[in-house]
Amino acid sequence: MDYEITPLDDLDDAQVARLHGELISTHPGWSRRYLRWKYGSNPFIEDPIIQVIRLAGEVVGMRGVYGSLWNLEPGAPPVVLPHADDLIIAEEHRNRGLFLPLHQALVGAARERGYDAIISLSGGVATQELSLVCGYRVLGDLNKLRGQHGGPRLRRRIVGRVAREVRRRVPVPPVAMWGTVPFDVVRHVRSADDGHLHLERDIAPEELAGVAGRRPVVPASARTAEYYRWRLGNPDRVTRTLTWRDGSLRGFVVVSWDLSSPHTLTIADHAAEDVSILDHLLASIGSIDGVDVVATPPADADELAVFERHGFEPFVDEPEWLQRRFLYFPLTDKGELDRLAPFPSGWRFSLLDGMAA
């Protein structure tokens, strides 16, 4: 068969939206909004890099990269690294050697723009193995912490199937379908007597970036105002920010939820001036019955101790097909990321970066 791989010119392409929706069980209208946000609104790579596979004019596959910003060493300017994601090949066209030419097309486009490497944080096991065959290197595993445990497995499975069917049939994002978990968050946030704690829907990205910059962890994703403005606009997720204020913002925890995992609440990001404030923030979430609360392990040992004190532990029973690794593909001979190996234990990155929530 004569497959053709070309850049995607239109993020609203109906064939691409339909293909994407079939893969992740969403309505095409939902997928179109998501792709427009993820690639079209990205502040770090403004001109999207997306390659599509066509056969006789029909889109049968795609892969894209969006921009991510990283601090690699103290005092050095942040580096933009393209993040490979959304590998989609229609089922009837798989196992035909299409991953390699698709990868090569992305590499060529990224190299032409002068990037040093492509990274991958969110690929499933099959994508990871294909990536390694094509020359990606491993920096390390991406682990998670889990707090409270979900309810009965059968009930969660039934609710999950219903939620996925809603996503597939209904062309509206989850922000219009709050569900029980976000409401539980509101109910379980116990305001302190001094009024420092708040659960906020709209918060200035500059405030979040200001707090995140006071305790920088290097290497790590660079959490700038532009980053927060983009990431918190994800139409596929409902996010709320639990804040601790004393005249000004001094700490926050971003909680995130989506309809595809109705019993999972993600602590997608956090930052605080000191660990005592983080302790107050985690304590205020309270115990939500029947809900998994997951988080990224902090690189800071003191912060990790706070999470452990509140019952978080390694997500050791995560299914193999969900386990993720930090992969990168060098585009130059600079060895920009080679010096980071072996992968630092607990390297701080946001689950919003990895899209792995």
XYZ file of C-alpha atoms in Angstrom:
357
model
C 0.000 0.000 0.000
C 1.206 3.515 -0.775
C 1.095 5.421 2.498
C 1.917 9.121 2.528
C 3.191 11.013 5.569
C 2.639 14.765 5.512
C 2.373 17.638 8.027
C -1.116 18.382 9.350
C -2.264 21.785 8.153
C -5.613 22.047 9.947
C -6.133 21.170 13.631
C -9.883 21.070 12.954
C -9.485 18.327 10.359
C -12.589 16.135 10.706
C -10.745 12.909 9.836
C -8.088 13.533 12.473
C -10.721 14.344 15.118
C -12.624 11.169 14.301
C -9.476 9.016 14.410
C -8.368 10.569 17.704
C -11.836 10.113 19.185
C -11.961 6.441 18.250
C -8.640 5.813 20.002
C -9.490 7.409 23.330
C -13.277 6.928 23.220
C -14.353 10.522 22.885
C -16.796 12.322 20.662
C -14.972 13.908 17.657
C -16.064 17.360 18.813
C -14.383 16.727 22.153
C -11.200 15.520 20.445
C -11.154 18.565 18.173
C -11.241 20.931 21.166
C -8.553 18.939 22.920
C -6.164 18.908 19.938
C -6.752 22.607 19.300
C -5.810 23.346 22.908
C -2.876 20.950 23.151
C -1.107 21.957 19.945
C -2.685 25.186 18.751
C -2.506 26.997 22.099
C 0.884 25.728 23.246
C 3.060 28.725 24.198
C 6.406 27.019 23.598
C 5.884 25.679 20.065
C 3.391 28.019 18.464
C 3.430 26.349 15.025
C 2.317 22.753 15.714
C 4.457 19.834 14.597
C 2.020 17.072 13.667
C 2.520 14.405 11.032
C -0.361 12.369 9.605
C -0.421 9.134 7.641
C -2.756 9.065 4.659
C -3.826 6.243 2.408
C -5.721 7.241 -0.729
C -6.476 10.590 0.909
C -7.836 9.068 4.143
C -6.126 9.812 7.465
C -5.172 6.502 9.075
C -2.558 7.660 11.610
C -0.901 10.611 13.292
C 1.634 11.701 15.859
C 2.410 15.147 17.174
C 4.782 16.997 19.446
C 3.889 19.908 21.700
C 6.311 22.231 23.440
C 7.536 21.795 27.018
C 9.943 24.034 28.913
C 12.651 22.607 31.164
C 15.219 23.857 33.667
C 18.231 21.595 33.206
C 20.758 23.270 35.492
C 20.910 26.151 37.996
C 21.367 29.567 36.430
C 20.943 28.368 32.845
C 18.033 29.576 30.695
C 15.135 27.127 30.248
C 15.223 24.852 27.214
C 12.236 24.083 24.970
C 11.951 20.351 24.273
C 9.337 18.942 21.893
C 7.185 16.356 23.683
C 6.023 13.482 21.453
C 2.463 12.353 22.095
C -0.805 11.206 20.526
C 0.443 8.228 18.557
C -2.624 7.023 16.672
C -2.732 4.369 13.951
C -6.055 2.891 12.865
C -6.323 -0.729 13.982
C -6.497 -2.182 10.464
C -3.247 -0.417 9.530
C -1.119 -1.508 12.490
C 1.844 -3.900 12.305
C 2.827 -2.522 8.910
C 6.026 -0.712 9.869
C 4.443 2.758 9.974
C 5.920 3.869 13.303
C 9.471 4.291 11.968
C 8.639 6.596 9.016
C 6.262 8.545 11.260
C 9.047 8.945 13.815
C 11.506 9.993 11.106
C 9.100 12.640 9.817
C 8.770 14.149 13.308
C 12.526 14.044 13.837
C 13.109 15.824 10.541
C 10.604 18.567 11.365
C 12.007 19.083 14.900
C 15.598 19.080 13.671
C 14.808 21.698 11.022
C 13.557 23.977 13.782
C 16.784 23.631 15.750
C 15.665 21.591 18.755
C 18.206 19.487 20.643
C 16.018 16.513 21.548
C 12.520 15.059 21.530
C 11.173 13.725 24.832
C 8.385 11.272 25.583
C 6.731 10.960 28.991
C 3.268 9.609 28.286
C 3.652 6.639 25.953
C 2.191 3.261 26.851
C 4.402 0.177 26.985
C 3.969 -0.651 23.273
C 4.848 2.917 22.238
C 7.838 2.907 24.575
C 9.211 -0.294 23.065
C 8.762 0.995 19.503
C 10.473 4.239 20.526
C 13.480 2.380 21.945
C 13.859 0.408 18.718
C 13.939 3.718 16.832
C 16.749 5.101 18.989
C 15.092 6.716 22.003
C 17.050 6.497 25.257
C 15.742 5.931 28.783
C 16.364 8.445 31.554
C 14.299 6.549 34.109
C 10.904 5.435 35.348
C 8.078 7.831 36.123
C 6.511 6.736 39.376
C 3.427 7.956 41.167
C 2.213 8.132 44.747
C -1.233 6.977 45.790
C -3.162 8.171 48.794
C -6.691 6.995 49.536
C -7.824 3.853 47.777
C -10.830 3.562 45.535
C -14.015 1.690 46.292
C -15.045 -1.814 45.210
C -13.372 -2.803 41.947
C -16.617 -3.955 40.274
C -18.365 -0.670 41.049
C -15.418 1.323 39.721
C -15.346 -0.773 36.543
C -19.058 -0.213 35.900
C -18.839 3.514 36.557
C -15.749 3.770 34.360
C -17.495 2.095 31.441
C -20.496 4.397 31.777
C -18.194 7.434 31.908
C -16.308 6.366 28.790
C -19.577 5.851 26.926
C -20.632 9.379 27.882
C -17.328 10.713 26.556
C -17.835 8.847 23.294
C -21.385 10.017 22.688
C -21.653 13.484 24.199
C -19.875 16.393 22.420
C -19.260 18.499 25.528
C -16.156 18.603 27.749
C -16.172 17.395 31.386
C -16.183 20.953 32.721
C -19.932 20.753 32.070
C -20.212 17.373 33.868
C -18.832 17.878 37.305
C -19.697 14.456 38.639
C -19.318 13.471 42.291
C -15.553 13.659 42.793
C -15.079 17.425 42.286
C -18.067 18.113 44.504
C -16.504 15.872 47.150
C -13.350 17.969 46.937
C -15.368 21.073 47.678
C -17.101 19.390 50.608
C -13.919 17.967 52.090
C -11.781 21.074 51.991
C -12.010 22.186 55.578
C -11.294 25.904 55.881
C -8.846 26.774 58.618
C -10.004 28.929 61.521
C -7.712 31.734 60.370
C -9.185 31.691 56.870
C -5.928 30.946 55.035
C -7.282 28.052 52.935
C -9.381 28.526 49.815
C -10.510 26.423 46.874
C -10.291 28.600 43.779
C -11.575 28.117 40.258
C -9.836 31.047 38.574
C -6.375 32.015 39.732
C -3.767 34.205 38.051
C -1.036 32.085 36.395
C 1.490 34.703 37.492
C 0.654 33.929 41.130
C 1.227 30.202 40.662
C 4.491 30.761 38.818
C 5.670 33.151 41.516
C 5.265 30.543 44.254
C 6.706 27.729 42.117
C 9.807 29.821 41.456
C 10.583 30.336 45.139
C 11.541 26.697 45.684
C 12.972 25.722 42.300
C 13.896 22.104 41.730
C 16.504 21.449 39.040
C 16.258 19.610 36.750
C 12.506 20.030 36.368
C 9.794 21.406 34.155
C 9.908 25.197 34.124
C 6.589 26.272 35.601
C 6.155 29.721 34.158
C 3.010 31.843 33.936
C 2.719 30.822 30.284
C 2.897 27.173 31.305
C 0.095 27.507 33.863
C -2.081 29.601 31.567
C -1.918 26.848 28.978
C -1.984 23.726 31.120
C -4.902 24.776 33.312
C -6.904 25.456 30.162
C -7.024 21.769 29.242
C -10.642 21.190 28.103
C -10.355 17.482 28.910
C -9.977 18.031 32.641
C -11.616 19.844 35.521
C -9.049 21.593 37.712
C -9.344 23.519 40.941
C -6.569 25.113 42.980
C -6.405 24.738 46.736
C -4.514 27.780 48.005
C -2.957 29.012 51.236
C -2.940 32.800 51.455
C -1.527 35.173 54.012
C -2.137 38.458 52.273
C -0.482 36.934 49.208
C -0.343 33.424 47.799
C 2.205 31.315 49.677
C 1.289 27.795 48.627
C -1.062 25.806 46.402
C -2.124 22.339 45.308
C -3.746 21.849 41.902
C -6.333 19.044 41.916
C -7.400 17.590 38.582
C -10.192 15.250 37.514
C -11.522 13.878 34.251
C -14.549 11.850 33.271
C -12.551 8.897 31.917
C -11.273 8.095 35.441
C -14.240 9.036 37.622
C -12.758 7.557 40.819
C -9.317 9.152 40.497
C -8.351 12.594 41.730
C -4.909 13.806 40.712
C -2.733 16.223 42.637
C -1.391 17.563 39.367
C 0.941 20.185 40.770
C 1.947 21.769 44.045
C 4.295 24.405 45.407
C 4.707 26.069 48.787
C 7.146 28.448 50.431
C 7.798 25.909 53.184
C 6.726 22.391 54.055
C 4.449 23.480 56.892
C 2.183 25.192 54.352
C 2.214 22.084 52.160
C 1.268 20.071 55.242
C -1.796 22.297 55.805
C -2.790 22.010 52.147
C -2.637 18.213 52.052
C -4.426 17.890 55.383
C -7.277 20.095 54.169
C -8.204 17.797 51.308
C -9.525 15.286 53.792
C -10.543 11.693 53.188
C -12.733 11.133 50.142
C -14.338 7.707 50.317
C -13.926 5.441 47.299
C -11.473 7.712 45.473
C -7.852 7.188 44.439
C -5.763 10.300 45.051
C -2.543 10.129 43.046
C 0.436 12.481 42.907
C 3.923 12.796 41.473
C 6.681 12.082 44.023
C 8.434 15.360 44.916
C 12.193 15.498 44.453
C 12.520 17.415 47.725
C 12.981 14.938 50.597
C 11.156 17.177 53.098
C 8.138 17.485 50.776
C 8.126 13.726 50.177
C 8.035 13.180 53.943
C 4.915 15.379 54.144
C 3.171 13.304 51.472
C 4.109 10.102 53.289
C 2.824 11.520 56.564
C -0.559 11.980 54.877
C -0.706 8.368 53.760
C 0.777 8.541 50.263
C 2.853 5.576 49.160
C 4.395 4.313 45.891
C 1.863 3.126 43.345
C 3.511 -0.306 43.263
C 0.525 -2.250 41.958
C 0.061 -0.156 38.839
C -0.596 -2.416 35.827
C 2.423 -2.957 33.583
C 0.653 -1.441 30.590
C 0.296 1.835 32.524
C 3.913 2.104 33.655
C 5.755 4.971 31.998
C 9.367 5.939 31.437
C 11.110 9.187 30.625
C 12.414 8.720 27.072
C 14.358 11.117 24.881
C 15.698 11.117 21.345
C 18.792 13.275 20.675
C 18.569 15.467 17.579
C 22.133 16.813 17.752
C 25.503 15.568 18.973
C 25.506 18.023 21.900
C 24.513 15.346 24.404
C 22.197 17.899 26.063
C 20.401 15.293 28.155
C 23.099 12.625 28.382
C 24.631 14.374 31.376
C 21.409 13.841 33.319
C 21.737 10.064 33.280
C 21.310 8.148 35.451
C 17.851 9.493 36.048
C 17.743 11.400 39.370
C 15.447 9.676 41.845
C 12.206 11.586 42.198
C 12.957 14.085 39.432
C 10.192 16.641 39.703
C 7.810 16.873 36.782
C 4.142 17.642 36.684
C 1.588 15.039 35.731
C 0.139 17.803 33.625
C 3.397 17.652 31.660
C 3.275 13.930 31.151
C -0.452 13.882 30.415
C -0.306 10.738 32.507
C -2.933 11.533 35.102
